[in-house]
Amino acid sequence: MTRITNCSLSTGRVPSPIPSPDQFMSTTEHASLKQRWEEHLRQNPKTRIRDAAATLGVSEAELLATRVGDGVTRLEGDWKDLLKEFPKLGRVLCLTRNEAAVHERYGEFEHLDFFHGMGQVLGPDIDLRLFLSHWKFGFAVTDQTAEGERQSFQFFDAHGDAVLKVYLLKHSDYGCYGVFLHQFRAAGQSPEVAVTPAPAAPPARPDAEVDVEGFRAGWLAMKDTHAFYPLIGKFRIGRLQALRLAPEGFAHEVPVASIRRMLESASASGLPIMVFIGSRGCVQIHTGPVKNIKMFGEDWLNVLDDDFNMHLRLPLVDSAWVVRKPTLDGDITALEIYDAAGENLVIFYGKRKPGQPEDPAWRELLAQSTTEA
């Protein structure tokens, strides 16, 4: 039975009018892209939209927008107002990914907070850090699957890359989904989106231009792991460069094979860990055990558990590092994963909360997993 009794919107936003049919009319360019995608799907029926977009030379948001009026509705408004309503959806699936890593977590939205253009969701299952300045486009999407229709809310940055997708599940509140879709429906339902190219990464500063001693002193003076980002910003260096220049004993590269060994060891021991995977606009976190570790072919390393899935495309992993950062609770150790461009793909920690020291069992497991066999 559809339940909508708890879905009155608190934003006071007036719903956009239902668009007229002429708002769905395609331009020649849109029609061409739509036709190219349809042809691509005929030839590759199992392809995912992100991969299809890369093949067709467009962003995922541009490709998704070609379906506006056909299972896709453009949304508009203050995204935090929509996110505040997500607890009413009940149990959902949140998906955050980057080029090489996918994080899928099942649960409910709980304990939301927003501040200074950022937000966080701090539930025991859905745990997100939101950077809303990167959120540009939003869509409500109905996909046809082998199991039937699947509804979702999907959000993208200005470059057309997905920042967060929220999928409804069997027992989610579909009545609330419909209310939110109507409330945040955009007045214009154009099948085109104007994306901007992602800027090229700035060239790395030569080590000789870096105040290495000052940077190392700043590293050793950290009181919280979050101080790392202001620190590298202050000294104008990239993350990988920072790891290379870290104080002795605080960062070292380890074999990429360490990732699988660590996950398998955590699975065998039952030791709970934390898995951080981020897009430009969201970092998604799993805290708990990992059990079912599987390889798909030679490329994909997976965690396939009931409430958490991770997929890591190993050929895109260039390096793995064990990194130690000082905090008020003692040193915190992580396994950090990077691609060839120096972009962070995944960070693994041992399970802990602020105010608690790191579990020595995590350090021991990590040390054993990252030692060359």
Coordinates of N, CA and C in Angstrom, one line a residue, residues 172-338:
S172 N 10.8 0.7 0.3 CA 10.9 2.1 0.4 C 9.5 2.7 0.2
D173 N 9.4 4.0 0.6 CA 8.1 4.7 0.5 C 8.0 5.4 -0.9
Y174 N 7.3 4.7 -1.8 CA 7.1 5.2 -3.2 C 6.2 6.4 -3.2
G175 N 5.3 6.4 -2.3 CA 4.4 7.6 -2.2 C 5.2 8.9 -1.9
C176 N 6.1 8.8 -1.0 CA 7.0 9.9 -0.7 C 7.8 10.3 -2.0
Y177 N 8.3 9.3 -2.7 CA 9.1 9.5 -3.9 C 8.3 10.4 -4.8
G178 N 7.0 10.1 -5.0 CA 6.2 10.8 -6.0 C 5.9 12.2 -5.5
V179 N 5.7 12.4 -4.2 CA 5.5 13.7 -3.6 C 6.8 14.6 -3.8
F180 N 7.9 14.0 -3.6 CA 9.2 14.8 -3.7 C 9.4 15.1 -5.2
L181 N 9.2 14.2 -6.1 CA 9.3 14.4 -7.5 C 8.5 15.6 -8.0
H182 N 7.2 15.6 -7.5 CA 6.3 16.7 -7.9 C 6.8 18.1 -7.3
Q183 N 7.2 18.0 -6.0 CA 7.6 19.2 -5.3 C 8.8 19.9 -5.9
F184 N 9.8 19.1 -6.4 CA 11.0 19.6 -6.9 C 11.2 19.5 -8.4
R185 N 10.1 19.3 -9.1 CA 10.1 19.2 -10.5 C 10.4 20.5 -11.1
A186 N 11.4 20.6 -12.1 CA 11.8 21.8 -12.7 C 10.8 22.3 -13.6
A187 N 10.6 23.7 -13.7 CA 9.7 24.3 -14.6 C 10.0 23.9 -16.1
G188 N 11.3 23.9 -16.4 CA 11.7 23.6 -17.7 C 12.2 22.2 -17.8
Q189 N 11.7 21.4 -18.7 CA 12.1 20.0 -18.8 C 12.9 19.8 -20.1
S190 N 13.9 20.6 -20.3 CA 14.8 20.4 -21.5 C 15.5 19.1 -21.5
P191 N 15.7 18.5 -22.6 CA 16.5 17.2 -22.7 C 17.9 17.5 -22.9
E192 N 18.4 18.7 -22.7 CA 19.8 19.1 -22.8 C 20.3 19.7 -21.5
V193 N 21.5 19.5 -21.2 CA 22.1 20.1 -20.0 C 23.5 20.7 -20.5
A194 N 23.8 21.9 -20.0 CA 25.0 22.6 -20.4 C 26.1 22.3 -19.4
V195 N 27.0 21.4 -19.7 CA 28.1 21.1 -18.8 C 29.3 21.8 -19.2
T196 N 30.2 22.0 -18.2 CA 31.5 22.6 -18.4 C 32.6 21.6 -18.3
P197 N 33.6 21.7 -19.1 CA 34.7 20.7 -19.1 C 35.4 20.8 -17.7
A198 N 35.8 19.7 -17.2 CA 36.6 19.6 -15.9 C 37.9 20.3 -16.1
P199 N 38.4 21.2 -15.3 CA 39.7 21.8 -15.4 C 40.8 20.8 -15.3
A200 N 41.9 21.1 -16.0 CA 43.0 20.2 -15.9 C 43.7 20.4 -14.6
A201 N 44.2 19.4 -14.0 CA 44.9 19.4 -12.7 C 46.1 20.3 -12.9
P202 N 46.4 21.2 -11.9 CA 47.5 22.1 -12.0 C 48.8 21.2 -11.9
P203 N 49.9 21.7 -12.6 CA 51.1 20.9 -12.5 C 51.7 20.9 -11.1
A204 N 52.3 19.8 -10.8 CA 52.9 19.7 -9.4 C 54.1 20.6 -9.3
R205 N 54.2 21.2 -8.1 CA 55.3 22.1 -7.8 C 56.5 21.2 -7.6
P206 N 57.6 21.7 -8.1 CA 58.9 20.9 -7.9 C 59.2 20.9 -6.4
D207 N 59.7 19.7 -5.9 CA 60.0 19.6 -4.5 C 60.9 20.7 -4.0
A208 N 61.8 21.1 -4.9 CA 62.8 22.1 -4.5 C 62.1 23.5 -4.1
E209 N 60.9 23.7 -4.5 CA 60.1 24.9 -4.2 C 59.3 24.8 -3.0
V210 N 59.2 23.6 -2.4 CA 58.4 23.4 -1.2 C 59.2 23.5 0.1
D211 N 58.6 24.2 1.0 CA 59.2 24.3 2.4 C 59.0 22.9 3.1
V212 N 59.9 22.0 2.7 CA 59.7 20.6 3.2 C 59.7 20.5 4.7
E213 N 60.7 21.2 5.3 CA 60.8 21.1 6.8 C 59.6 21.7 7.4
G214 N 59.0 22.8 6.9 CA 57.8 23.4 7.4 C 56.6 22.5 7.3
F215 N 56.6 21.9 6.1 CA 55.5 20.9 5.9 C 55.5 19.8 6.9
R216 N 56.7 19.2 7.1 CA 56.8 18.1 8.0 C 56.5 18.5 9.4
A217 N 56.9 19.7 9.8 CA 56.6 20.1 11.1 C 55.1 20.3 11.3
G218 N 54.4 20.8 10.2 CA 53.0 20.9 10.2 C 52.3 19.5 10.3
W219 N 52.8 18.5 9.6 CA 52.3 17.2 9.7 C 52.4 16.6 11.1
L220 N 53.5 16.8 11.7 CA 53.7 16.2 13.1 C 52.9 17.0 14.1
A221 N 52.4 18.2 13.8 CA 51.6 19.0 14.7 C 50.1 18.8 14.5
M222 N 49.7 17.9 13.6 CA 48.3 17.7 13.4 C 47.6 17.2 14.6
K223 N 46.4 17.7 14.9 CA 45.6 17.2 16.0 C 44.4 16.4 15.5
D224 N 44.2 16.4 14.2 CA 43.0 15.7 13.6 C 43.3 15.3 12.2
T225 N 42.8 14.2 11.7 CA 43.1 13.8 10.3 C 42.5 14.8 9.3
H226 N 41.5 15.6 9.7 CA 40.9 16.6 8.8 C 41.9 17.8 8.6
A227 N 42.9 17.9 9.4 CA 43.9 19.0 9.2 C 44.8 18.7 8.1
F228 N 44.8 17.5 7.5 CA 45.7 17.2 6.4 C 45.4 18.1 5.2
Y229 N 44.1 18.3 4.9 CA 43.7 19.1 3.6 C 44.2 20.5 3.8
P230 N 43.9 21.2 4.9 CA 44.4 22.6 5.0 C 45.9 22.6 4.9
L231 N 46.6 21.6 5.5 CA 48.0 21.5 5.5 C 48.6 21.5 4.1
I232 N 48.1 20.6 3.2 CA 48.7 20.6 1.9 C 48.2 21.8 1.0
G233 N 47.1 22.4 1.4 CA 46.7 23.6 0.7 C 47.7 24.8 1.1
K234 N 48.0 24.8 2.4 CA 49.0 25.9 2.9 C 50.3 25.8 2.1
F235 N 50.8 24.6 1.9 CA 52.1 24.4 1.3 C 52.0 24.2 -0.2
R236 N 50.7 24.2 -0.7 CA 50.5 24.2 -2.2 C 51.1 22.9 -2.8
I237 N 50.8 21.8 -2.3 CA 51.3 20.5 -2.8 C 50.1 19.5 -2.9
G238 N 50.3 18.6 -3.8 CA 49.3 17.6 -4.0 C 49.4 16.4 -3.0
R239 N 48.3 15.6 -3.0 CA 48.3 14.5 -2.0 C 49.4 13.5 -2.1
L240 N 49.7 13.1 -3.3 CA 50.8 12.1 -3.5 C 52.1 12.8 -3.2
Q241 N 52.3 14.0 -3.6 CA 53.6 14.7 -3.3 C 53.7 14.8 -1.8
A242 N 52.6 15.1 -1.1 CA 52.6 15.1 0.4 C 53.1 13.8 1.0
L243 N 52.6 12.7 0.4 CA 53.0 11.4 1.0 C 54.5 11.2 0.7
R244 N 55.0 11.6 -0.4 CA 56.4 11.4 -0.7 C 57.3 12.2 0.3
L245 N 56.8 13.4 0.6 CA 57.5 14.3 1.5 C 57.2 14.2 2.9
A246 N 56.4 13.2 3.3 CA 56.0 13.1 4.7 C 57.2 12.9 5.6
P247 N 57.0 13.2 6.9 CA 58.1 12.8 7.9 C 58.4 11.4 7.8
E248 N 59.6 11.1 8.2 CA 60.1 9.7 8.1 C 59.2 8.8 9.0
G249 N 58.7 7.7 8.3 CA 57.9 6.7 9.0 C 56.4 7.0 9.0
F250 N 56.0 8.1 8.4 CA 54.6 8.4 8.4 C 53.9 8.1 7.1
A251 N 54.6 7.7 6.0 CA 53.9 7.3 4.8 C 54.9 6.5 4.0
H252 N 54.5 5.4 3.5 CA 55.3 4.6 2.6 C 54.4 3.8 1.6
E253 N 55.0 3.6 0.4 CA 54.2 2.9 -0.7 C 54.3 1.4 -0.4
V254 N 53.2 0.8 -0.7 CA 53.1 -0.7 -0.6 C 52.6 -1.3 -1.8
P255 N 52.7 -2.6 -2.0 CA 52.2 -3.2 -3.3 C 50.7 -3.1 -3.4
V256 N 50.2 -2.9 -4.6 CA 48.8 -2.8 -4.9 C 48.1 -4.1 -4.5
A257 N 48.8 -5.2 -4.5 CA 48.2 -6.5 -4.1 C 47.8 -6.4 -2.6
S258 N 48.3 -5.4 -1.9 CA 48.0 -5.3 -0.4 C 46.5 -5.1 -0.2
I259 N 45.9 -4.5 -1.2 CA 44.5 -4.1 -1.0 C 43.7 -5.4 -0.8
R260 N 43.8 -6.3 -1.7 CA 43.1 -7.6 -1.6 C 43.5 -8.4 -0.4
R261 N 44.8 -8.4 -0.1 CA 45.2 -9.1 1.1 C 44.6 -8.5 2.4
M262 N 44.5 -7.2 2.5 CA 44.0 -6.5 3.6 C 42.5 -6.9 3.8
L263 N 41.7 -6.8 2.7 CA 40.3 -7.1 2.7 C 40.1 -8.6 3.1
E264 N 40.8 -9.5 2.5 CA 40.7 -10.9 2.9 C 41.0 -11.2 4.3
S265 N 42.1 -10.5 4.8 CA 42.4 -10.7 6.2 C 41.3 -10.1 7.1
A266 N 40.8 -8.9 6.8 CA 39.7 -8.4 7.6 C 38.5 -9.3 7.6
S267 N 38.2 -9.9 6.4 CA 37.1 -10.8 6.3 C 37.3 -12.1 7.2
A268 N 38.5 -12.6 7.1 CA 38.8 -13.8 7.9 C 38.8 -13.6 9.4
S269 N 39.2 -12.4 9.8 CA 39.3 -12.1 11.3 C 38.0 -11.5 11.8
G270 N 37.2 -10.9 10.9 CA 36.0 -10.2 11.4 C 36.2 -8.8 11.9
L271 N 37.5 -8.3 11.8 CA 37.8 -7.0 12.3 C 37.0 -5.9 11.5
P272 N 36.2 -5.1 12.1 CA 35.5 -4.1 11.4 C 36.4 -3.0 10.9
I273 N 36.2 -2.5 9.7 CA 37.0 -1.5 9.0 C 36.1 -0.3 8.6
M274 N 36.7 0.7 8.1 CA 36.0 1.9 7.4 C 36.5 2.0 6.0
V275 N 35.5 2.2 5.1 CA 35.8 2.3 3.7 C 35.3 3.6 3.2
F276 N 36.2 4.6 2.7 CA 35.8 5.9 2.2 C 36.0 5.9 0.7
I277 N 34.9 6.2 0.0 CA 35.0 6.4 -1.5 C 34.3 7.7 -1.8
G278 N 34.9 8.6 -2.6 CA 34.3 9.9 -2.9 C 34.2 10.2 -4.4
S279 N 33.2 11.1 -4.6 CA 33.1 11.8 -5.9 C 33.5 13.3 -5.6
R280 N 33.3 14.2 -6.5 CA 33.6 15.6 -6.2 C 32.6 16.1 -5.2
G281 N 31.4 15.6 -5.1 CA 30.4 16.2 -4.3 C 30.0 15.4 -3.1
C282 N 30.6 14.2 -2.9 CA 30.1 13.4 -1.8 C 31.2 12.4 -1.4
V283 N 31.4 12.1 -0.2 CA 32.2 11.0 0.3 C 31.3 10.1 1.1
Q284 N 31.3 8.8 0.7 CA 30.4 7.8 1.3 C 31.3 6.8 2.1
I285 N 30.8 6.5 3.3 CA 31.6 5.7 4.3 C 30.8 4.5 4.7
H286 N 31.5 3.4 4.7 CA 31.0 2.1 5.3 C 31.8 1.9 6.6
T287 N 31.2 1.6 7.7 CA 31.8 1.2 8.9 C 31.3 -0.2 9.3
G288 N 32.1 -1.2 9.4 CA 31.7 -2.5 9.9 C 32.6 -3.6 9.2
P289 N 32.2 -4.8 9.4 CA 32.9 -5.9 8.8 C 32.8 -5.9 7.3
V290 N 33.7 -6.6 6.7 CA 33.6 -7.0 5.2 C 33.7 -8.5 5.2
K291 N 32.8 -9.2 4.5 CA 32.8 -10.6 4.5 C 33.1 -11.3 3.2
N292 N 32.3 -11.0 2.2 CA 32.4 -11.7 0.9 C 33.3 -11.0 -0.1
I293 N 34.6 -11.3 -0.1 CA 35.5 -10.7 -1.0 C 35.7 -11.5 -2.3
K294 N 35.4 -10.9 -3.4 CA 35.4 -11.7 -4.7 C 36.1 -10.9 -5.8
M295 N 36.8 -11.6 -6.7 CA 37.3 -11.1 -7.9 C 36.4 -11.4 -9.0
F296 N 36.1 -10.4 -9.9 CA 35.4 -10.6 -11.2 C 36.4 -10.5 -12.3
G297 N 36.8 -11.6 -12.8 CA 37.9 -11.6 -13.8 C 39.2 -11.2 -13.1
E298 N 40.0 -10.5 -13.9 CA 41.3 -10.0 -13.3 C 41.2 -8.5 -13.0
D299 N 40.0 -7.8 -13.3 CA 39.9 -6.4 -13.2 C 39.3 -5.9 -11.9
W300 N 38.2 -6.5 -11.5 CA 37.4 -6.0 -10.4 C 37.5 -6.7 -9.1
L301 N 37.9 -6.0 -8.1 CA 38.0 -6.5 -6.7 C 36.7 -6.0 -6.0
N302 N 36.0 -7.0 -5.4 CA 34.6 -6.6 -4.9 C 34.5 -7.1 -3.4
V303 N 33.7 -6.3 -2.7 CA 33.1 -6.7 -1.5 C 31.6 -6.8 -1.8
L304 N 31.0 -8.0 -1.5 CA 29.6 -8.3 -1.9 C 28.8 -8.7 -0.6
D305 N 28.5 -7.8 0.2 CA 27.8 -8.1 1.5 C 26.4 -7.7 1.4
D306 N 25.6 -8.1 2.4 CA 24.2 -7.8 2.4 C 23.9 -6.3 2.3
D307 N 24.6 -5.5 3.1 CA 24.3 -4.1 3.3 C 25.4 -3.2 2.7
F308 N 26.5 -3.8 2.2 CA 27.6 -3.0 1.6 C 28.2 -3.7 0.4
N309 N 28.4 -3.0 -0.7 CA 29.1 -3.5 -1.8 C 30.2 -2.5 -2.2
M310 N 31.4 -3.0 -2.5 CA 32.4 -2.1 -3.0 C 33.0 -2.8 -4.3
H311 N 33.3 -2.0 -5.3 CA 33.8 -2.5 -6.6 C 35.0 -1.6 -6.9
L312 N 36.2 -2.2 -7.0 CA 37.4 -1.5 -7.3 C 38.1 -2.0 -8.6
R313 N 38.2 -1.2 -9.6 CA 38.8 -1.6 -10.9 C 40.3 -1.5 -10.8
L314 N 40.9 -2.7 -10.6 CA 42.4 -2.7 -10.2 C 43.3 -2.2 -11.3
P315 N 43.0 -2.3 -12.6 CA 43.9 -1.8 -13.6 C 44.0 -0.3 -13.5
L316 N 43.1 0.4 -12.9 CA 43.2 1.9 -12.8 C 43.9 2.3 -11.5
V317 N 44.2 1.3 -10.7 CA 45.0 1.6 -9.4 C 46.4 1.7 -9.7
D318 N 47.1 2.8 -9.4 CA 48.5 3.0 -9.7 C 49.4 2.8 -8.5
S319 N 48.8 3.2 -7.3 CA 49.7 3.0 -6.1 C 48.8 2.9 -4.8
A320 N 49.4 2.3 -3.8 CA 48.8 2.2 -2.5 C 49.8 2.6 -1.5
W321 N 49.3 3.3 -0.4 CA 50.2 3.9 0.6 C 49.7 3.6 2.0
V322 N 50.5 3.2 2.9 CA 50.2 3.2 4.3 C 50.6 4.6 4.9
V323 N 49.6 5.3 5.5 CA 49.8 6.7 5.9 C 49.4 6.8 7.3
R324 N 50.2 7.5 8.1 CA 50.0 7.7 9.5 C 49.9 9.2 9.8
K325 N 48.8 9.6 10.5 CA 48.6 11.0 10.8 C 48.4 11.1 12.3
P326 N 49.0 12.1 12.9 CA 48.8 12.4 14.4 C 47.4 13.0 14.6
T327 N 46.8 12.6 15.8 CA 45.6 13.2 16.2 C 45.6 13.3 17.7
L328 N 44.6 13.9 18.3 CA 44.6 14.0 19.8 C 44.3 12.6 20.4
D329 N 43.9 11.7 19.6 CA 43.6 10.3 20.1 C 44.8 9.4 19.8
G330 N 45.9 9.9 19.3 CA 47.0 9.1 18.9 C 47.1 9.0 17.4
D331 N 48.1 8.3 16.9 CA 48.3 8.2 15.5 C 47.2 7.4 14.9
I332 N 46.7 7.8 13.7 CA 45.6 7.1 12.9 C 46.3 6.6 11.6
T333 N 46.1 5.3 11.3 CA 46.7 4.7 10.2 C 45.7 4.3 9.1
A334 N 46.1 4.6 7.9 CA 45.2 4.4 6.7 C 45.9 3.7 5.6
L335 N 45.1 3.0 4.8 CA 45.6 2.4 3.5 C 44.9 3.3 2.4
E336 N 45.7 4.1 1.7 CA 45.2 5.0 0.7 C 45.5 4.6 -0.7
I337 N 44.5 4.7 -1.6 CA 44.7 4.1 -2.9 C 44.6 5.3 -3.9
Y338 N 45.5 5.3 -5.0 CA 45.5 6.4 -5.9 C 45.6 5.9 -7.3

